[in-house]
Tab-separated table of C-alpha atoms in Angstrom:
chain	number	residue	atom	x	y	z
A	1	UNK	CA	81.817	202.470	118.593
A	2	UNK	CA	84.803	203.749	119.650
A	3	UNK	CA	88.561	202.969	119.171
A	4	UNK	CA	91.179	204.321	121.461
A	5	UNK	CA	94.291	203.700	119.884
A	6	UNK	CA	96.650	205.566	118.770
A	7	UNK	CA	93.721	208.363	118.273
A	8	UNK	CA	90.553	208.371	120.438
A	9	UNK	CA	87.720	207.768	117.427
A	10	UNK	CA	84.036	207.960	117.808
A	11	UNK	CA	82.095	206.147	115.243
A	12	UNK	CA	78.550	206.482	114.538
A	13	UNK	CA	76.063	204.368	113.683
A	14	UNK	CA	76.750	200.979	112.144
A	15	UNK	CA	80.456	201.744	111.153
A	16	UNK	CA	84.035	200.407	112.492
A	17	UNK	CA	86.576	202.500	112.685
A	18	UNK	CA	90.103	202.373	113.632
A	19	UNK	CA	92.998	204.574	113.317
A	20	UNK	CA	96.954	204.070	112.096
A	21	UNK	CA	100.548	205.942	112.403
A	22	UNK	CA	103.124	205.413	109.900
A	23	UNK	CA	106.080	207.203	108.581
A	24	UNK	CA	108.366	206.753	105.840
A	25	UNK	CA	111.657	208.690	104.667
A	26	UNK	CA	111.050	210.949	107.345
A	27	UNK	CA	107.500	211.588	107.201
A	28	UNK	CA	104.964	210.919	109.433
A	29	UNK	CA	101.040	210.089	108.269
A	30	UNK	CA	97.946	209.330	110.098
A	31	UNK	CA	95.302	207.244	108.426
A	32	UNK	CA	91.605	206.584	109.040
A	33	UNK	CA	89.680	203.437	108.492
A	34	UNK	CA	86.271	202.774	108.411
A	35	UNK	CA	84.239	199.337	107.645
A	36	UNK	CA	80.756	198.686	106.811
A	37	UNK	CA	79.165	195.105	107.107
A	38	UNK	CA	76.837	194.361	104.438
A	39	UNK	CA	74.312	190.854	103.674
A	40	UNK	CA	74.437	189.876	100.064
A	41	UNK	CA	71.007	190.370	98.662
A	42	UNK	CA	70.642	188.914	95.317
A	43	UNK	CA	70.010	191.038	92.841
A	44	UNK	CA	69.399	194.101	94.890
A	45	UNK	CA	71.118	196.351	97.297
A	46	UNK	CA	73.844	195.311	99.603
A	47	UNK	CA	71.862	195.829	103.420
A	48	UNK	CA	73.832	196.920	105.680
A	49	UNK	CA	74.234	195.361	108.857
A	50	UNK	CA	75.405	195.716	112.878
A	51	UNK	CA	79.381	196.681	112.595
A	52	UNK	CA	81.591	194.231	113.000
A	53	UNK	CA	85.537	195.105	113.838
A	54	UNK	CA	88.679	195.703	111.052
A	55	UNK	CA	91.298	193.496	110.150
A	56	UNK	CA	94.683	194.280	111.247
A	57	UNK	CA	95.562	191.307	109.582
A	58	UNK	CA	94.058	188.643	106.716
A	59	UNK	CA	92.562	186.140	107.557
A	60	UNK	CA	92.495	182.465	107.061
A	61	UNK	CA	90.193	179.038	107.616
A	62	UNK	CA	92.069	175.949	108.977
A	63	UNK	CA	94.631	174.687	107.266
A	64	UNK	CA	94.237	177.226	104.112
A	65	UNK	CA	96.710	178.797	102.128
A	66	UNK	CA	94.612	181.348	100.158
A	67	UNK	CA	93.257	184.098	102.559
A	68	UNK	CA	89.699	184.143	102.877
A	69	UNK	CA	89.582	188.072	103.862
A	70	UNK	CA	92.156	190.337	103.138
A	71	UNK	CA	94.095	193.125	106.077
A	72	UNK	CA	91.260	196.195	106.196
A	73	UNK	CA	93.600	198.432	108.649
A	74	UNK	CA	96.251	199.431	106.405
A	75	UNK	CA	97.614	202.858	104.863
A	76	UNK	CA	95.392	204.698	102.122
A	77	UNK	CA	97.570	203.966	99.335
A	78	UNK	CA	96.781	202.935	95.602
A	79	UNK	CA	93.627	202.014	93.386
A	80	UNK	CA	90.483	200.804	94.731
A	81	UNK	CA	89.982	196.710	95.290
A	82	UNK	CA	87.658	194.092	94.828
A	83	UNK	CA	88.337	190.793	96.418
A	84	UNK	CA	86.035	187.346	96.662
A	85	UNK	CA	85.890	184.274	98.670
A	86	UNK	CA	84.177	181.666	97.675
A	87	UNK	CA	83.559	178.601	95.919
A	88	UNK	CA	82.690	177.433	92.117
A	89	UNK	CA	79.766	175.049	91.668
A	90	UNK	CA	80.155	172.777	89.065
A	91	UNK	CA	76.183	171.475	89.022
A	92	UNK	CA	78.064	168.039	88.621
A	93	UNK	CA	79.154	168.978	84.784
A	94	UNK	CA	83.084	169.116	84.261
A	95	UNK	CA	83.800	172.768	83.465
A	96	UNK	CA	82.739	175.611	84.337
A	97	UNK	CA	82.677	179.548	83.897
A	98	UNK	CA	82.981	182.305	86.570
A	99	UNK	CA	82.789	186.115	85.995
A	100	UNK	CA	83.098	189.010	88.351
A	101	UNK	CA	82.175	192.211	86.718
A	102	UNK	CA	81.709	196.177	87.936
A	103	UNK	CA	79.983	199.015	86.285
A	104	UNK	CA	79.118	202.574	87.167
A	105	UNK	CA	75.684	203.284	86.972
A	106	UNK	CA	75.709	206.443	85.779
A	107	UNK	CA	78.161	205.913	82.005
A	108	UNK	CA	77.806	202.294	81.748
A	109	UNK	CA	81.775	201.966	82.522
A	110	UNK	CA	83.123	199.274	82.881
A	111	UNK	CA	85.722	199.203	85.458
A	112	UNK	CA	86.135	195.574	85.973
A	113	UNK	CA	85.509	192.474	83.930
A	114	UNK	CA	87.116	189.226	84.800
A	115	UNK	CA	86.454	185.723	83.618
A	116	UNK	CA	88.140	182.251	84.823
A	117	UNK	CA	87.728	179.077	83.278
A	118	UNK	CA	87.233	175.831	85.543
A	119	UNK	CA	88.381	172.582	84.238
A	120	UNK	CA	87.847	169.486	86.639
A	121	UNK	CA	90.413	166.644	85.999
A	122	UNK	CA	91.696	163.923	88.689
A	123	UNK	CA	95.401	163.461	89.009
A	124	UNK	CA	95.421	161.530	85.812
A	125	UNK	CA	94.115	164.386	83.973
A	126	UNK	CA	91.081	162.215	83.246
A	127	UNK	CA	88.033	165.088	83.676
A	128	UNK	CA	85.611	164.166	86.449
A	129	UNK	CA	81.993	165.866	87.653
A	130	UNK	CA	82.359	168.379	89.985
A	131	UNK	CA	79.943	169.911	92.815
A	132	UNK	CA	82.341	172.599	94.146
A	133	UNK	CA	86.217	173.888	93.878
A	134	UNK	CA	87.571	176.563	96.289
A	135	UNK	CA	88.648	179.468	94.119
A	136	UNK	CA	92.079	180.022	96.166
A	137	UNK	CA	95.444	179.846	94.556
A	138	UNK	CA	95.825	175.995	95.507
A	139	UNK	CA	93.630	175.382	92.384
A	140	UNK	CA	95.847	177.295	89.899
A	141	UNK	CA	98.985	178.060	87.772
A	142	UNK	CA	101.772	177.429	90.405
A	143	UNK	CA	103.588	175.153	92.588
A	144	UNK	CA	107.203	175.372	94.385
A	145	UNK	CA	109.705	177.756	92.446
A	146	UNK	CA	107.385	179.803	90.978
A	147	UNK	CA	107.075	183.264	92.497
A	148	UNK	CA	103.700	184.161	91.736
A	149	UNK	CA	101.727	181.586	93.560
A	150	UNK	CA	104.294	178.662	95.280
A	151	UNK	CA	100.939	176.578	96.473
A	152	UNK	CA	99.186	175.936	92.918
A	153	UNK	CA	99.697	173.355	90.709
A	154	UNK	CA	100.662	173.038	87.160
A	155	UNK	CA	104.291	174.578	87.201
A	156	UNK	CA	106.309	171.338	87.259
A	157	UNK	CA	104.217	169.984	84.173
A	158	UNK	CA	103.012	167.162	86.091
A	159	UNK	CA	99.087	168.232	86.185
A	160	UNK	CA	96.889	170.792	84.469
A	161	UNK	CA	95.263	173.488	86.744
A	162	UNK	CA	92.014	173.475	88.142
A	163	UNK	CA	91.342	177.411	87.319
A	164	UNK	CA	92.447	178.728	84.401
A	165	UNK	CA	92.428	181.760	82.275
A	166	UNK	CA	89.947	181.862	80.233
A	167	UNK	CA	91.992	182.554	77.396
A	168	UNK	CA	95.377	183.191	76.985
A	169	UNK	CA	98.489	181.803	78.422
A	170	UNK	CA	98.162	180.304	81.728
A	171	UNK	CA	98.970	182.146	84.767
A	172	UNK	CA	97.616	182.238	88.078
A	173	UNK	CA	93.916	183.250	88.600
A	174	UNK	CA	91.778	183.807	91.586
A	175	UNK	CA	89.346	186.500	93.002
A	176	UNK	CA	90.849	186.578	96.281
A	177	UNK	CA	93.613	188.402	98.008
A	178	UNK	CA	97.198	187.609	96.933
A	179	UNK	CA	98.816	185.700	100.233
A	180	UNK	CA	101.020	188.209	101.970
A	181	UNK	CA	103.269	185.226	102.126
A	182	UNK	CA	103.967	185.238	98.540
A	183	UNK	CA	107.501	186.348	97.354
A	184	UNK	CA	105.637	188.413	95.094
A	185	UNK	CA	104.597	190.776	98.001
A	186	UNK	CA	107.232	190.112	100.544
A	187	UNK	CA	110.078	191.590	97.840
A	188	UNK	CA	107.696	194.489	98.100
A	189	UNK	CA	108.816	194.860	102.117
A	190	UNK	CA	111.990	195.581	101.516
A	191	UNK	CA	114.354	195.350	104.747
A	192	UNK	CA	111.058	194.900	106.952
A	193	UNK	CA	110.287	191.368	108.254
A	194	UNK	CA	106.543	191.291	108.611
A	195	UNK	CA	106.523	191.378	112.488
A	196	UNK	CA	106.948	194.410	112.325
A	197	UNK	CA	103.928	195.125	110.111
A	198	UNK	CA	101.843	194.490	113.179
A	199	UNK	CA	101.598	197.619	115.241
A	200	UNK	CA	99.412	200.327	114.927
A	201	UNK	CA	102.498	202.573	114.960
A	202	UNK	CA	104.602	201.674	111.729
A	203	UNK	CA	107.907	202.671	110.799
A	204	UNK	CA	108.688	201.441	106.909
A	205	UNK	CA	112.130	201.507	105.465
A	206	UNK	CA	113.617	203.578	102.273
A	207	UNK	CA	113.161	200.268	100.769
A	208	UNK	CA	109.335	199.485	101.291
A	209	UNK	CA	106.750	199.671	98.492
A	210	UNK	CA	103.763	200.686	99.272
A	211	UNK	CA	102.221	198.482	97.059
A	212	UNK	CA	102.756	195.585	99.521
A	213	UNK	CA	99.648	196.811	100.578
A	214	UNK	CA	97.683	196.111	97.478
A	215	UNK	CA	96.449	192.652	98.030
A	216	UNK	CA	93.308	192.106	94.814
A	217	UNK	CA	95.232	191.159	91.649
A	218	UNK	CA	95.750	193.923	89.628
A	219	UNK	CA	92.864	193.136	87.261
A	220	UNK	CA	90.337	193.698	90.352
A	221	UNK	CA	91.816	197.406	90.812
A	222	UNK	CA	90.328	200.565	89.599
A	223	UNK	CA	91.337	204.135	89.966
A	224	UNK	CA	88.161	204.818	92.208
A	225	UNK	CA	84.615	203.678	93.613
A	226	UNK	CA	81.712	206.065	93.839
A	227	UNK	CA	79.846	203.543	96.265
A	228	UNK	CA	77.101	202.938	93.680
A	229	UNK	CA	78.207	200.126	91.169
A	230	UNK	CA	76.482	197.159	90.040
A	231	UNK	CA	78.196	194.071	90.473
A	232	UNK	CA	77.880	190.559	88.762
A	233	UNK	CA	79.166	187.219	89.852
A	234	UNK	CA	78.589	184.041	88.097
A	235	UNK	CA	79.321	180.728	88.785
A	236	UNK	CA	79.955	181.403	92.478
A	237	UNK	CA	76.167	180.459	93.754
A	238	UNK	CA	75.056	176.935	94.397
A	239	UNK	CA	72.193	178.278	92.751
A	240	UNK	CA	72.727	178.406	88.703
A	241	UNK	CA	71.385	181.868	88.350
A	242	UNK	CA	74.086	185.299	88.598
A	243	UNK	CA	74.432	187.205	91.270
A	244	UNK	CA	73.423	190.956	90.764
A	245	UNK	CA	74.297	193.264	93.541
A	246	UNK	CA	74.681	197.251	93.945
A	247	UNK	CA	76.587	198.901	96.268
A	248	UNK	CA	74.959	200.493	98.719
A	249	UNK	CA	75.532	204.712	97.758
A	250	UNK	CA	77.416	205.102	101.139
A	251	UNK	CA	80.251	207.552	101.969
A	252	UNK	CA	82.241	207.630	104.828
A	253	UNK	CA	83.497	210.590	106.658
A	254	UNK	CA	85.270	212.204	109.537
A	255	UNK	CA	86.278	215.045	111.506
A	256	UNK	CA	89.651	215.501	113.218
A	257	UNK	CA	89.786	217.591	116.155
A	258	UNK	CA	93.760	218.756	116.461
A	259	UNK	CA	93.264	221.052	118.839
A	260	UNK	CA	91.274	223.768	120.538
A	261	UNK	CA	90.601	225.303	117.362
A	262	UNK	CA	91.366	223.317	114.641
A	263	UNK	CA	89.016	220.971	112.850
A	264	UNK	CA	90.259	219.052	109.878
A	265	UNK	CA	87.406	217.736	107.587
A	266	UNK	CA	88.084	214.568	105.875
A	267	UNK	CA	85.981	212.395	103.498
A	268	UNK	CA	87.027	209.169	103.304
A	269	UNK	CA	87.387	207.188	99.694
A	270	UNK	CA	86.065	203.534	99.452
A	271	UNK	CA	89.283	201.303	98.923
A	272	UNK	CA	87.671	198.060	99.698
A	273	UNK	CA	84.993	195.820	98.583
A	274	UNK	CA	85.310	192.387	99.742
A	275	UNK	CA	82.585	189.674	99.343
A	276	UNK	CA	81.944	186.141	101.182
A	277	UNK	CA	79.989	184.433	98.968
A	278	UNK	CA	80.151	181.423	101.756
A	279	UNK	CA	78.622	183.636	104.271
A	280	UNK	CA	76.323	185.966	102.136
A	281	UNK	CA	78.287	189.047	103.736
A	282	UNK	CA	80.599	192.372	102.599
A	283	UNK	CA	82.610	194.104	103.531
A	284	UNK	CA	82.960	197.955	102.565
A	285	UNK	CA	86.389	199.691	103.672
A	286	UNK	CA	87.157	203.159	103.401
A	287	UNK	CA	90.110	205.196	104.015
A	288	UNK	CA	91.949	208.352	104.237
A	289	UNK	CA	94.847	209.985	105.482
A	290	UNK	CA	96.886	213.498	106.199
A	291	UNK	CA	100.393	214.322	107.014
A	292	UNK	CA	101.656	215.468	109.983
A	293	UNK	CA	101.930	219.004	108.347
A	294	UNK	CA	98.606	219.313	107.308
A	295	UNK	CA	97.622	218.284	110.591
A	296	UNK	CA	99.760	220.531	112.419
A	297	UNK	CA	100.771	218.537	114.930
A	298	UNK	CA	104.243	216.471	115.886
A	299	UNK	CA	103.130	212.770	115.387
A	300	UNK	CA	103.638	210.159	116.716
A	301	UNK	CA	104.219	212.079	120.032
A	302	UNK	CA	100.961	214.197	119.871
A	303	UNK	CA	98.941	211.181	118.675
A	304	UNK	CA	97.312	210.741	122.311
A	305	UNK	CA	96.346	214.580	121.692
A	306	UNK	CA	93.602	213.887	118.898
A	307	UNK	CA	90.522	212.874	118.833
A	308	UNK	CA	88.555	211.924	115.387
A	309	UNK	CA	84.696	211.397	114.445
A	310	UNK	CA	83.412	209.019	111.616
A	311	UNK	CA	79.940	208.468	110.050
A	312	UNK	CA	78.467	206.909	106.962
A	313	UNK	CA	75.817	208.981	104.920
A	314	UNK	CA	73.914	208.141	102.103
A	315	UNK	CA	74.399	210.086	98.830
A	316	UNK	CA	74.281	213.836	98.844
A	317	UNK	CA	73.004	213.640	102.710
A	318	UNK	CA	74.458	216.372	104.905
A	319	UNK	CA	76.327	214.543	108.060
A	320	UNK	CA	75.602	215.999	111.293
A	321	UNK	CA	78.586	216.225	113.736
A	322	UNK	CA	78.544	216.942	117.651
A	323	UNK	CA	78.884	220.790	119.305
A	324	UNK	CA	80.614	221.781	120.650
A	325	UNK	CA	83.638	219.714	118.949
A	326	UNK	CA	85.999	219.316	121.256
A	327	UNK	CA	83.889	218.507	124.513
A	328	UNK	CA	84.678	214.817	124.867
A	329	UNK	CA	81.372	214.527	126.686
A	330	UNK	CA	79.506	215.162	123.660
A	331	UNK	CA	81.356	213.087	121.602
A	332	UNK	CA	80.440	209.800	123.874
A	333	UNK	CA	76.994	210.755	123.619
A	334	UNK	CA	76.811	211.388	119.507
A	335	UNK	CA	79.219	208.176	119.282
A	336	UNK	CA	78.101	205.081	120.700
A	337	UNK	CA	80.621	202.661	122.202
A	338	UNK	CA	78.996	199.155	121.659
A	339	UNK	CA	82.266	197.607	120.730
A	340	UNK	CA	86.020	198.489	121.064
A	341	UNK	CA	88.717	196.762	118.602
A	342	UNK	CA	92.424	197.051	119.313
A	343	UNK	CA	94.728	196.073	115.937
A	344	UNK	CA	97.879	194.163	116.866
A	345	UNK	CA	98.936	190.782	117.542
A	346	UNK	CA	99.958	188.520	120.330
A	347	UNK	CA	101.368	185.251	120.911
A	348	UNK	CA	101.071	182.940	117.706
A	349	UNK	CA	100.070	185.959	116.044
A	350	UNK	CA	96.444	186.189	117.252
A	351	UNK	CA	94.820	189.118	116.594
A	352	UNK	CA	93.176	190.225	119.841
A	353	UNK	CA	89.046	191.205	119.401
A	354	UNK	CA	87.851	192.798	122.831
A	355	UNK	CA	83.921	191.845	124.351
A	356	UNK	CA	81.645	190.445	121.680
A	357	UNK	CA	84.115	191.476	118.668
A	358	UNK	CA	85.599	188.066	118.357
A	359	UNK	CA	82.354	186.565	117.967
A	360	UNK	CA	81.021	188.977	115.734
A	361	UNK	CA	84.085	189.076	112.936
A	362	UNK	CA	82.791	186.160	111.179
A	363	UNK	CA	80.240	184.659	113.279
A	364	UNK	CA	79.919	182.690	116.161
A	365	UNK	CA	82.813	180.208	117.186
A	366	UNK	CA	85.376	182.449	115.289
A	367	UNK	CA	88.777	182.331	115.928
A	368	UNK	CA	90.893	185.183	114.010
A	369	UNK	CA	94.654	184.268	113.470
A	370	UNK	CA	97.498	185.378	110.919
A	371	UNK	CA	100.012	183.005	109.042
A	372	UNK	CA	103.311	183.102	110.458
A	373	UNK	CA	105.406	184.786	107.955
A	374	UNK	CA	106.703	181.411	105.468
A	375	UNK	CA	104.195	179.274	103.763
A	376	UNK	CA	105.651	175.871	105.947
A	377	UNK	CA	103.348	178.274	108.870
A	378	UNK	CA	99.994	179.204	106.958
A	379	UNK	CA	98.382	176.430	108.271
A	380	UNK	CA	98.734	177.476	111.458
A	381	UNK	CA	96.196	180.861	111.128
A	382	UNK	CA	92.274	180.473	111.000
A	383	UNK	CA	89.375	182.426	110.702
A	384	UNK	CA	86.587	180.175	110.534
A	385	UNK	CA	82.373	180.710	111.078
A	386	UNK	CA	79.894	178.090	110.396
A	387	UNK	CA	82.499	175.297	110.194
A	388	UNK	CA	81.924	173.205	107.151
A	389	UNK	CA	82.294	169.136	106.678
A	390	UNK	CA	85.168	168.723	105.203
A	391	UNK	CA	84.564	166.328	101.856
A	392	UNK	CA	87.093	164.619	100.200
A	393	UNK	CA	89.330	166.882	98.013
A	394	UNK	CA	91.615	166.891	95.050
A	395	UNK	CA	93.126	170.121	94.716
A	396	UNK	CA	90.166	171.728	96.384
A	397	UNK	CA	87.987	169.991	94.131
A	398	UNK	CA	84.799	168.188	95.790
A	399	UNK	CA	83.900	165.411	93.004
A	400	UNK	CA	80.313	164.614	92.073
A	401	UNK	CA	78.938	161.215	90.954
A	402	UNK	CA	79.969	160.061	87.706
């Protein structure tokens, strides 16, 4: 696969890539990103699957307010993430229990352990049977005035939340991505409206935090993934049983070719796990970037002057890389180009897919769109595959029998 813009990149194998500029306070930074697609295989190994392109931006079904994917083409900045969409099944009982937890193999650490309580309850408060509750901020602590989720419920003391903490004072819970909607994250862009998030090219003011683009809630961050860890998610299955999975021992890495005889090695750190539990599918993003200086070249305007090579290898596997390494020719050959993705966004903030990539983001019939930028617009972006019936909700909440 290969990705043209704003740096020529050749990708091997089943792997994404895509490329971004950015500067701030003078400096100028070029980042790499790569993507794996992965099936869920209960309790086994992630399998990884044909590549499918990068989000330049997150992604949404109809109507939703809680992003069911989070942006993948984004600067390398921060800890590593874990995000999950999905759904709780209740088995018809009234409350429930979800857990996502990660481990290294190796030590036993445990990096991430996070537990949410589900209590089903009509508008009365009266509790009811449930079958299933989208886990999205709609369900908990929130509602208007509150900064750190404006959608949920709870806030103006009127009705108790559907997800809760369990344990603890209540505050908003959710594995997914934190809406980049949010006041919480949009005090983190400063001066910069979020149009102008959406080129591949970004400029970010004095004022912007980089940690605008940290979307998991902080309790589904760690300082670093090997690529190896076991993960467990409960109560996220229609079937009762957990969900056991282990990454698949990938790494991700590239080769930037600056000029005639410069080569810049670069391994690339896994920043992003991201799991559909609706589709059976992941998402593995990696990332990495280097400075202008250590380049050695004057970006932006020598941009159109590089050209980059990514793979994925397994474990302590040697990579093989074309010869000789600047002969385009050979490049194309060691690089197939099966699919071509282009980040930005056009009218109505669609992000454009070329060929088959539309299709293949989420599945057949997708259409990929971002929120405009104030929560009276997220209903306006979509990202839907295998459209669902929609049942009768309450607060996300499809009731059973009683």
């Amino acid at each position: 696969m290969t990705m043209t813009w704003p740096v020529r990149i050749f990708a091997r194998g089943d792997v994404a890539a895509a490329s971004l500029l950015w500067s701030q306070r003078g400096a100028w930074w070029l980042t790499l990103v790569a993507k794996a697609h992965a099936q869920i295989v209960p309790d086994g190994e992630l399998r990884l699957g044909s590549a499918r392109p990068l989000l330049s931006d997150e992604a949404y079904e109809p109507a939703g307010t809680s992003p069911i994917a989070p942006a993948e083409i984004v600067p390398a900045t921060g800890p590593a993430e874990i995000t999950v969409h999905g759904y709780a099944y209740g088995h018809g009982g009234t409350e429930g229990r979800l857990r996502l937890a990660v481990q290294r193999p190796d030590d036993g650490e445990t990096l991430i352990d996070k537990r949410i309580r589900v209590v089903s309850q009509d508008s009365a408060g009266v509790p009811r049977p449930f079958d299933k509750l989208r886990v999205g901020y709609e369900a908990t602590y929130g509602g208007l005035g509150f900064d750190d989720n404006p959608i949920g419920m709870g806030h103006d003391g009127r009705r108790q939340p559907l997800l809760q903490p369990d344990g603890g004072a209540l505050r908003p819970v959710s594995f997914g991505p934190v809406p980049a909607v949010f006041p919480q994250r949009k005090r983190l862009r400063g001066s910069l409206a979020r149009e102008g998030l959406k080129s591949p090219v970004l400029v970010l003011p004095d004022d912007f935090d980089l940690a605008y683009f940290q979307t998991a809630p902080s309790d589904q961050r760690a300082d670093r993934l090997a690529g190896d860890e076991q993960l467990l998610l409960e109560g996220m299955r229609a079937e009762r049983a957990p969900l056991r999975l282990r990454l698949p021992g990938l790494r991700a890495v590239a080769r930037i070719f600056a000029a005639p005889s410069r080569v810049v090695a670069l391994p690339l750190d896994l920043r992003l796990v991201h799991l559909d539990t609706v589709r059976d599918h992941a998402a593995l993003v990696w990332r990495a970037q280097l400075s202008a200086v250590q380049l050695g070249v004057d970006l932006p305007d020598a941009a159109a002057s590089l050209t980059a090579a990514v793979q994925l290898v397994r474990g302590a596997q040697e990579p093989s890389w074309p010869g000789p390494p600047h002969d385009v020719a050979a490049l194309e050959r060691w690089g197939s180009e099966a699919m071509r993705h282009e980040p930005g966004a056009g009218d109505d903030g669609v992000i454009t897919l070329k060929g088959e990539a539309k299709a293949a983001a989420f599945g057949e019939g997708t259409v990929v769109m971002s929120p405009h930028d104030g929560l009276e617009g997220t209903s306006a972006g979509v990202a839907q595959a295998q459209p669902e019936a929609s049942p009768a909700v309450a607060g996300g909440l499809t009731h059973g029998k009683r």
